[in-house]
XYZ file of C-alpha atoms in Angstrom:
597
model
C 82.498 85.601 64.334
C 80.352 88.088 66.188
C 83.354 90.275 67.016
C 84.562 90.143 63.425
C 81.171 91.136 62.075
C 80.898 93.959 64.596
C 84.304 95.401 63.637
C 83.482 95.079 59.945
C 80.152 96.825 60.438
C 81.691 99.560 62.599
C 84.239 100.417 59.964
C 81.740 100.518 57.135
C 78.936 102.230 59.094
C 78.819 102.891 62.835
C 78.758 100.809 65.982
C 74.935 100.571 65.546
C 73.515 97.307 66.900
C 76.924 96.200 68.184
C 76.704 98.081 71.437
C 79.784 98.779 73.516
C 78.417 96.605 76.373
C 78.137 93.556 74.093
C 81.696 94.053 72.798
C 83.163 94.242 76.346
C 81.391 90.986 77.326
C 82.762 89.181 74.277
C 86.367 90.317 74.912
C 86.176 89.262 78.586
C 84.868 85.823 77.577
C 87.710 85.293 75.091
C 90.279 86.341 77.726
C 89.001 83.724 80.195
C 89.057 81.021 77.488
C 92.684 81.912 76.570
C 93.793 81.638 80.223
C 92.189 78.191 80.601
C 93.796 77.006 77.335
C 97.286 78.159 78.422
C 96.909 76.356 81.799
C 95.905 73.081 80.113
C 98.864 73.391 77.694
C 101.287 73.929 80.617
C 100.072 70.768 82.337
C 100.754 68.748 79.215
C 104.454 69.661 79.076
C 105.824 67.098 81.492
C 105.390 64.819 84.484
C 103.068 65.290 87.486
C 105.901 67.126 89.217
C 105.488 70.120 86.918
C 103.061 72.171 89.054
C 105.776 72.474 91.718
C 108.444 73.632 89.286
C 110.090 77.019 89.579
C 109.681 79.455 86.738
C 113.343 79.180 85.716
C 113.042 75.394 85.464
C 109.939 75.736 83.325
C 111.749 78.083 80.927
C 114.569 75.564 80.547
C 112.094 72.711 80.068
C 110.309 74.521 77.279
C 113.596 75.379 75.623
C 114.559 71.712 75.824
C 111.229 70.662 74.333
C 111.642 73.046 71.396
C 115.199 71.809 71.030
C 114.070 68.200 70.704
C 111.260 69.114 68.321
C 113.732 70.859 66.010
C 116.212 67.984 66.213
C 118.972 69.930 67.987
C 121.650 68.447 70.285
C 123.648 70.360 72.922
C 127.322 70.745 72.109
C 128.771 69.265 75.270
C 126.453 66.211 75.205
C 127.808 65.537 71.761
C 131.408 65.978 72.915
C 130.928 63.572 75.787
C 129.502 60.916 73.493
C 132.047 61.406 70.720
C 135.583 60.672 71.879
C 137.066 61.691 68.552
C 135.649 65.218 68.771
C 136.788 65.500 72.405
C 140.330 64.430 71.543
C 140.461 66.748 68.533
C 139.181 69.669 70.593
C 141.874 69.099 73.232
C 144.536 68.817 70.506
C 143.485 72.157 68.988
C 143.602 73.755 72.445
C 147.131 72.471 73.099
C 148.257 73.832 69.726
C 146.450 77.140 70.236
C 144.382 76.509 67.092
C 141.422 78.814 67.750
C 139.797 78.196 64.365
C 139.944 74.453 64.908
C 138.274 74.862 68.292
C 135.519 77.023 66.849
C 134.830 74.549 64.035
C 134.116 71.829 66.606
C 132.401 74.034 69.162
C 129.984 75.512 66.605
C 129.049 72.044 65.381
C 125.449 71.599 66.627
C 125.940 74.413 69.155
C 122.296 75.198 69.805
C 121.402 75.156 73.490
C 123.741 75.561 76.439
C 122.970 75.692 80.122
C 125.609 77.541 82.133
C 125.743 76.951 85.868
C 122.128 75.687 85.662
C 121.109 79.334 85.255
C 121.520 80.234 81.599
C 119.628 79.053 78.542
C 120.752 80.021 75.092
C 118.631 79.192 72.066
C 119.859 79.147 68.515
C 118.062 77.947 65.391
C 120.791 77.384 62.790
C 118.657 76.498 59.800
C 115.757 78.944 59.870
C 117.845 82.079 60.190
C 115.992 83.261 63.287
C 117.647 85.654 65.667
C 119.215 84.041 68.724
C 117.426 84.692 72.019
C 119.446 84.943 75.185
C 117.860 84.438 78.600
C 120.463 84.782 81.316
C 120.391 84.685 85.073
C 123.794 86.013 86.113
C 125.461 85.871 89.515
C 126.011 89.541 90.288
C 124.488 90.415 93.701
C 122.092 93.361 93.872
C 123.424 95.315 96.840
C 120.555 97.795 96.644
C 118.221 95.049 97.837
C 120.634 93.896 100.530
C 120.783 90.430 99.015
C 124.049 88.621 99.740
C 123.089 85.688 97.540
C 122.433 85.336 93.833
C 120.280 87.878 92.047
C 118.896 88.152 88.564
C 120.636 90.593 86.267
C 119.496 90.726 82.676
C 122.079 91.190 79.975
C 120.418 93.259 77.312
C 123.343 93.606 74.938
C 126.554 91.653 74.157
C 128.572 94.755 75.034
C 127.693 94.160 78.700
C 129.291 90.700 78.622
C 132.908 89.746 78.221
C 133.987 88.243 74.918
C 135.355 85.203 76.797
C 131.961 84.487 78.382
C 130.416 84.356 74.912
C 133.307 82.635 73.148
C 133.539 79.742 75.617
C 129.850 79.504 76.441
C 128.920 75.840 76.751
C 132.462 74.573 77.323
C 132.583 72.082 80.204
C 136.234 71.043 79.842
C 138.560 73.912 80.870
C 141.332 72.430 78.708
C 139.272 73.355 75.640
C 140.212 76.980 76.412
C 143.549 77.576 74.581
C 145.073 79.818 77.267
C 144.333 77.247 79.967
C 145.668 74.343 77.905
C 148.791 76.348 77.065
C 149.538 77.070 80.720
C 148.877 73.530 81.957
C 151.174 72.107 79.269
C 149.846 68.611 79.939
C 152.433 66.008 78.829
C 150.297 63.977 76.436
C 152.819 63.835 73.599
C 156.441 64.560 72.768
C 157.691 68.141 73.095
C 158.201 70.080 69.877
C 160.411 73.033 69.017
C 162.957 74.544 66.635
C 165.967 74.194 68.885
C 169.184 73.346 67.068
C 168.004 74.409 63.603
C 170.898 75.873 61.642
C 171.998 75.646 57.980
C 175.302 74.089 56.863
C 178.372 76.126 57.761
C 177.341 76.759 61.365
C 178.663 74.872 64.373
C 176.917 74.714 67.757
C 179.354 75.605 70.538
C 177.288 75.884 73.725
C 173.727 76.107 75.032
C 172.331 78.073 77.991
C 168.888 76.978 79.160
C 166.675 78.798 81.675
C 163.548 76.871 82.694
C 160.569 77.227 84.952
C 159.782 74.217 87.126
C 157.020 71.830 86.084
C 153.449 71.525 87.293
C 153.101 72.001 91.051
C 150.436 72.059 93.744
C 148.902 75.468 94.610
C 150.659 77.955 96.867
C 147.520 79.359 98.488
C 143.808 78.635 98.788
C 140.383 80.249 99.022
C 139.044 81.093 102.462
C 137.429 78.125 104.242
C 137.930 75.910 101.167
C 140.501 73.112 100.943
C 142.485 72.686 97.752
C 142.050 69.579 95.593
C 144.132 66.567 96.553
C 146.897 66.084 93.986
C 149.406 63.299 93.528
C 153.059 64.173 93.952
C 154.186 60.747 92.844
C 155.954 59.877 89.607
C 153.681 57.771 87.397
C 155.721 54.845 86.104
C 152.786 53.534 84.074
C 153.154 56.285 81.462
C 154.589 55.012 78.188
C 156.816 57.130 75.950
C 159.334 56.098 73.331
C 162.295 57.312 75.396
C 165.263 55.085 76.336
C 165.283 54.049 80.019
C 162.146 56.071 80.678
C 160.704 53.230 82.758
C 163.856 53.117 84.896
C 163.691 56.730 86.049
C 162.273 56.002 89.522
C 164.645 53.111 90.268
C 167.649 55.145 89.075
C 166.699 58.037 91.338
C 166.272 55.697 94.289
C 169.827 54.447 93.765
C 171.378 57.917 93.541
C 169.477 59.165 96.590
C 172.263 57.588 98.669
C 175.071 58.146 96.132
C 174.980 61.919 95.577
C 177.893 64.248 94.880
C 179.527 65.228 98.185
C 178.920 68.909 97.436
C 175.155 68.456 97.044
C 173.348 70.533 99.687
C 169.702 69.901 98.717
C 167.664 68.118 101.442
C 165.003 66.787 99.044
C 164.049 63.595 97.266
C 165.360 63.413 93.708
C 161.901 62.986 92.211
C 158.232 63.293 93.283
C 157.384 60.294 95.471
C 154.573 61.424 97.776
C 151.044 60.101 97.356
C 149.584 63.525 98.145
C 151.106 66.955 97.665
C 151.924 69.515 100.261
C 151.883 73.183 99.251
C 153.968 74.180 96.196
C 155.402 70.719 95.467
C 156.261 69.302 92.056
C 153.623 66.826 90.900
C 154.237 63.648 88.943
C 152.881 65.528 85.942
C 155.451 68.286 86.483
C 158.297 65.776 86.536
C 157.016 64.211 83.319
C 156.967 67.609 81.592
C 160.719 67.963 82.087
C 161.459 64.346 81.214
C 159.845 65.021 77.818
C 161.612 68.371 77.453
C 164.967 66.758 78.190
C 164.467 64.096 75.529
C 163.476 66.677 72.917
C 166.646 68.663 73.619
C 168.687 65.447 73.593
C 167.528 64.757 70.043
C 168.285 68.336 68.981
C 171.601 69.007 70.695
C 173.169 65.661 71.587
C 172.109 63.428 68.700
C 172.072 66.025 65.920
C 174.945 68.342 66.925
C 177.118 66.050 69.059
C 177.273 68.889 71.556
C 179.389 66.989 74.076
C 182.892 65.706 73.476
C 183.374 61.950 73.751
C 183.694 60.308 76.113
C 181.060 62.337 77.923
C 182.102 63.856 81.238
C 179.962 65.739 83.813
C 182.581 68.513 83.652
C 180.916 69.594 80.392
C 177.715 70.460 82.269
C 176.976 73.205 84.792
C 173.661 73.126 86.679
C 172.076 75.628 89.069
C 168.763 75.378 90.879
C 167.025 77.607 93.385
C 166.612 76.095 96.834
C 163.166 74.566 96.309
C 162.242 70.931 95.784
C 160.181 71.722 92.673
C 163.084 73.376 90.850
C 165.619 70.782 92.024
C 163.470 67.843 90.917
C 162.639 69.564 87.601
C 166.349 69.962 86.834
C 167.065 66.294 87.597
C 164.163 65.089 85.438
C 165.388 67.155 82.481
C 168.996 66.020 82.893
C 167.965 62.344 83.102
C 166.667 62.270 79.525
C 168.936 65.000 78.116
C 172.445 63.857 79.030
C 174.157 60.901 77.331
C 174.500 59.492 80.859
C 173.405 60.925 84.195
C 175.758 60.282 87.080
C 174.694 62.243 90.149
C 177.721 61.018 92.061
C 180.023 62.946 89.735
C 177.681 65.757 88.688
C 176.998 68.402 91.291
C 173.918 70.640 91.207
C 174.710 74.053 92.657
C 172.217 75.827 94.841
C 171.242 79.454 94.221
C 169.996 81.446 97.184
C 168.134 83.934 95.008
C 165.604 83.734 92.180
C 167.898 85.489 89.690
C 170.881 83.106 90.076
C 173.214 85.891 91.092
C 176.636 84.585 92.133
C 179.118 86.985 93.677
C 181.948 84.755 92.492
C 181.001 84.890 88.806
C 179.423 88.352 88.904
C 182.309 90.031 90.694
C 179.970 92.220 92.771
C 177.708 91.890 95.752
C 174.325 90.377 94.900
C 172.617 92.632 97.427
C 170.281 95.011 95.612
C 167.917 96.763 98.069
C 166.179 98.841 95.414
C 164.643 95.747 93.765
C 161.946 95.508 96.439
C 161.243 99.210 95.993
C 160.661 98.861 92.229
C 158.600 95.696 92.703
C 156.335 97.342 95.273
C 155.964 100.426 93.079
C 155.046 98.423 89.950
C 152.586 96.227 91.846
C 150.894 99.341 93.208
C 150.576 100.976 89.792
C 149.220 97.825 88.165
C 146.927 97.264 91.154
C 145.331 100.666 90.592
C 144.416 99.519 87.085
C 142.801 96.360 88.504
C 140.754 98.319 91.035
C 139.139 100.339 88.235
C 138.473 97.278 86.065
C 134.695 96.663 86.018
C 134.950 93.320 84.212
C 137.391 92.018 86.806
C 135.113 93.148 89.634
C 132.198 91.245 88.122
C 134.157 88.034 87.715
C 135.555 88.331 91.234
C 132.010 88.766 92.552
C 130.881 85.694 90.650
C 133.679 83.619 92.201
C 132.975 85.054 95.665
C 129.348 83.950 95.302
C 130.377 80.399 94.446
C 132.735 80.256 97.433
C 130.135 82.003 99.624
C 132.563 84.663 100.815
C 132.838 88.409 100.426
C 134.616 89.756 97.380
C 137.138 91.465 99.642
C 138.052 88.060 101.096
C 139.206 86.663 97.759
C 142.935 86.240 97.132
C 144.412 88.461 94.478
C 144.095 87.642 90.780
C 147.253 85.557 90.348
C 146.533 83.480 93.452
C 142.951 82.722 92.364
C 144.133 81.383 89.017
C 146.961 79.450 90.647
C 144.462 77.592 92.834
C 141.849 77.022 90.136
C 144.448 75.705 87.690
C 145.123 72.826 90.078
C 141.632 71.630 89.139
C 141.907 72.370 85.418
C 145.393 70.968 84.856
C 144.541 67.713 86.638
C 141.113 67.253 85.040
C 139.264 67.705 88.334
C 135.814 69.291 88.200
C 135.938 72.986 89.019
C 134.678 73.956 92.508
C 130.959 74.046 93.307
C 129.067 75.175 96.398
C 126.203 73.504 98.300
C 123.692 75.017 95.887
C 125.489 73.329 92.985
C 126.688 76.692 91.669
C 130.054 76.037 90.022
C 132.993 77.940 88.578
C 132.439 77.785 84.814
C 135.364 77.406 82.348
C 134.168 80.564 80.583
C 134.720 82.568 83.767
C 138.130 80.975 84.272
C 138.940 82.025 80.697
C 137.898 85.562 81.612
C 140.138 85.468 84.690
C 143.060 84.509 82.457
C 142.263 87.380 80.112
C 142.287 89.793 83.040
C 145.613 88.406 84.270
C 147.150 88.850 80.817
C 145.849 92.431 80.733
C 147.399 92.989 84.157
C 150.701 91.519 82.947
C 150.724 93.645 79.804
C 150.093 96.749 81.892
C 152.874 95.734 84.284
C 155.291 95.144 81.419
C 154.784 98.710 80.182
C 155.591 100.332 83.520
C 158.945 102.032 83.911
C 159.167 100.738 87.492
C 158.746 97.091 86.392
C 161.204 97.500 83.529
C 163.766 98.694 86.051
C 162.944 95.796 88.368
C 163.255 93.203 85.586
C 166.438 94.560 84.015
C 168.227 95.141 87.274
C 167.146 91.830 88.759
C 168.139 89.679 85.788
C 171.385 91.550 85.039
C 173.732 89.231 87.013
C 172.376 86.190 85.147
C 172.825 87.849 81.754
C 176.326 88.897 82.791
C 177.235 85.317 83.744
C 175.937 83.954 80.422
C 177.787 86.662 78.492
C 181.065 85.970 80.287
C 180.852 82.259 79.595
C 180.074 82.850 75.927
C 183.126 85.067 75.570
C 185.311 82.387 77.193
C 183.828 79.796 74.831
C 184.769 81.863 71.783
C 188.351 81.942 73.123
C 188.276 78.158 73.713
C 188.781 78.685 77.449
C 185.598 76.998 78.634
C 185.009 73.250 78.954
C 181.322 73.550 79.802
C 179.010 73.056 76.802
C 175.630 73.080 78.506
C 174.397 75.353 81.327
C 171.047 74.812 83.033
C 169.278 77.269 85.347
C 166.181 75.744 86.983
C 164.022 78.540 88.346
C 160.532 79.987 88.569
C 158.016 82.134 86.755
C 159.578 84.996 88.717
C 162.860 84.165 86.972
C 161.572 83.596 83.464
C 159.181 86.578 83.339
C 161.768 89.295 84.180
C 164.184 87.672 81.725
C 161.570 87.748 78.963
C 160.792 91.387 79.817
C 164.466 92.381 79.679
C 164.791 90.670 76.286
C 161.592 92.321 75.024
C 159.736 89.068 74.313
C 157.526 88.586 77.375
C 154.663 91.100 77.032
C 153.559 90.269 80.567
C 152.137 86.790 79.901
C 152.425 84.403 82.826
C 154.760 81.643 81.564
C 153.397 78.114 81.399
C 154.731 75.219 83.435
C 158.120 73.968 82.188
C 158.685 77.127 80.131
C 162.172 77.192 78.594
C 164.327 79.968 77.143
C 167.404 78.806 75.237
C 170.484 80.780 74.175
C 172.372 78.910 71.440
C 175.938 79.984 70.606
C 177.150 79.148 67.085
C 180.324 79.821 65.122
C 180.723 80.195 61.382
C 184.103 79.966 59.650
C 183.385 81.464 56.224
C 183.972 84.021 54.864
C 185.255 85.265 58.223
C 184.927 83.640 61.597
C 182.065 85.079 63.628
C 179.963 83.936 66.548
C 176.198 84.143 66.475
C 173.225 83.697 68.771
C 169.842 82.095 68.394
C 167.297 82.695 71.161
C 164.227 80.512 71.518
C 161.281 80.545 73.899
C 159.386 77.279 74.247
C 160.863 76.118 70.969
C 159.868 79.239 69.019
C 162.675 81.207 67.398
C 162.362 84.752 68.804
C 165.854 85.978 67.805
C 164.609 88.707 65.467
C 162.211 90.019 68.157
C 164.778 90.291 70.957
C 165.469 93.953 71.743
C 169.191 93.913 70.899
C 168.712 91.872 67.706
C 165.870 93.856 66.102
C 166.991 94.871 62.634
C 170.315 93.095 63.205
C 169.371 89.426 62.809
C 170.069 87.796 59.459
C 168.639 84.400 58.525
C 167.600 83.927 62.147
C 171.086 84.598 63.583
C 172.288 87.570 65.604
C 175.943 88.428 66.111
C 177.265 87.781 69.605
C 178.670 91.293 69.827
C 175.145 92.764 70.038
C 174.400 90.658 73.113
C 177.713 91.679 74.700
C 176.934 95.371 74.093
C 173.436 94.907 75.503
C 174.717 93.432 78.761
C 177.530 95.952 79.155
C 175.534 99.082 78.307
C 171.937 98.894 77.109
C 170.390 96.713 79.798
C 171.161 99.327 82.464
C 170.427 102.311 80.206
C 167.316 103.147 82.263
C 169.577 104.094 85.166
C 171.329 107.061 83.503
C 174.817 105.630 83.210
C 174.966 104.152 86.690
C 176.811 100.934 87.386
C 174.923 97.945 88.764
C 176.060 98.721 92.301
C 175.013 102.368 91.975
C 171.645 101.462 90.426
C 170.959 99.094 93.357
C 171.159 101.871 95.934
C 167.889 103.072 97.374
C 166.839 106.496 96.020
C 167.316 109.320 98.486
C 164.219 111.155 99.690
C 164.207 114.899 100.170
C-alpha cells in the first residue's frame, strides 16, 4: 500500500515525503519475500526427494503437474492402454493412411517426452500457443564436450518435419515408411494381379521378387545385433490349404530333391537364431502369403496351368543365397497346384541380374557395370556429405552408440541394422545412460535414404548402370513372350527370386522406381494377355506390389489403353530404347570399359 500511495503521489505531485531511500528499502523487502515464497512453493511440488532433483527433471515434473491439473493424458500412455487404438494405428501405417494415423496421434496429444530429454506442452482447449522446451543431442564441439549438450531449437525450420510429425511415437511401426518396408505378415496379401475385362486371356506371367525379411548384414561398432529367430513359426494360423504342413513337407523333400538341384541350403528357415543375412521365419511367411494371393488370382481365376499340372509349365531361378532360395520355395508352396521338388528343378543364377549366356546369346561379363556403380555412388555420396540434416541425425545416433560419427556405417547399413529391431517389435537400441534411438529419428533416416535414392535415380551414371545391368533379364523375358505368342513355349509361369539390388535397377529401367528402397518380399509382375477381337493382339500389364503401374512404365506412357499396353512396345524397348543411352552401341560394346586419354 505504501508503494502504491507513493507512486500515486509522485505522479500527481512530486516524490515529496516518499524519499528515494524509503522506496529502495520497500522494493528490497518485497524481493526477499518473493524469493522465500517461490522456495516454499517449490518444496510443495513433490516428495522429499525433490531438493536433489536436477533442473531438467523439475521442468518435466512441473509440466506433468500442469498436465494433470488440466486433465490431459499423454498420447502413448493412451495407446498402450487402448488396444483398439494401437491396432488401428498399426493398420493405418500398413496401408500408408497418413490421415488415419494423424487422427489417432492427435487424439489427446498434449505432452510428450522424447528420449527423457524433451517436453512438449500443448493446451488444446484454451487456444494457447504451444511451448517447446527441447534438449537435443547435438554435441557442442566448441566446448570440447564429447557427450550430450543442450541445443535450443528456436524455430520449427531448424527441425526436420519427421521429428515433429512423429514426435511422441514409441512404436516404430506407426511410421508408414517403416511399416511399409517391414511388410509384417499380419493379414492376407492384396493386389490387382489378374484383373482383366472379358475378351482377354492370360497367357503367361513373369514374376521378379525380392527375398523376404532377413537378419542384418552389418552392425554398429562394438554393438551386437538383436537376436532374431530364423525358424518357421508353425503356430501361425491362416486360411490357406496345407499351410500347417509346410515344415513337414519341406523336411520330406530335403532328401528327395531334383537331381539337378545345386543349392546347399535347407528348404526353409529352421534355425533358432539367425546368422548374418539369413531369411527369418517372418520372411518365409511373407512369401507363403504372397504365393497364396497369386494362386487365387492366376491359378483359381484364370486357370493359368493346363491340366493335369506338370512342373514343366514352371521355370524358377534363384540367386545363390539361402534367403532367395528359401523365399522362392515358400512362394511356390502356396502358389502351385502341387509342389513336387523331386520333379521341379530350381536353377541357380551366379549373378544378381539373372543373366544367362545360354538364353541371352552373349557373354554375361560386363566390366563397365562396376565403373558406373562406383561413379553413381560417388556422386550421390557428395550430396550426402553436404546434407546438414543427415549430419545431425548421424551425430544423434553416434551419441547413442557412444562412438564417433565417422565410425558409423553408411546410411543404408544403419537402417538395415535398425530395421531388425523395428520389424521384429524389439525396443530400439539404448545406451547405459538410457538414451535411446527414437522412432522419429528413424523416420528421419528413412527420409534421408529416400532422398539419396531419388538423387541416385536421376544420375546418368546410375541410369546406365541399371539399364545395362538389367538388360539380359529383360531380353530373356521378351524372348519368352514372343515364343508364347507363337505357341512355342510350354512354360506359363517364370519366377526370379532376387534382391533389392535386382528389383531396384529393374524399377529404374522401367521408370517406376524413383529410388525408393523396395520393401521385403517386393514383387514386380509382367502379365501377358491375348485378345481375339476385333484383331488378335497381345498386351502387357505390369504391376508392382499389386499396384497397376502399366501406364507409368516408360515404354507404355501415352500408349496404354484401359490399363493394357501392346506387347510390341515392350519388344521395341528391349531391342532399342533400353540401350539408347549408349549411342547405338550393342550390349557387348556398351559393356566395354571407356578408354582414357
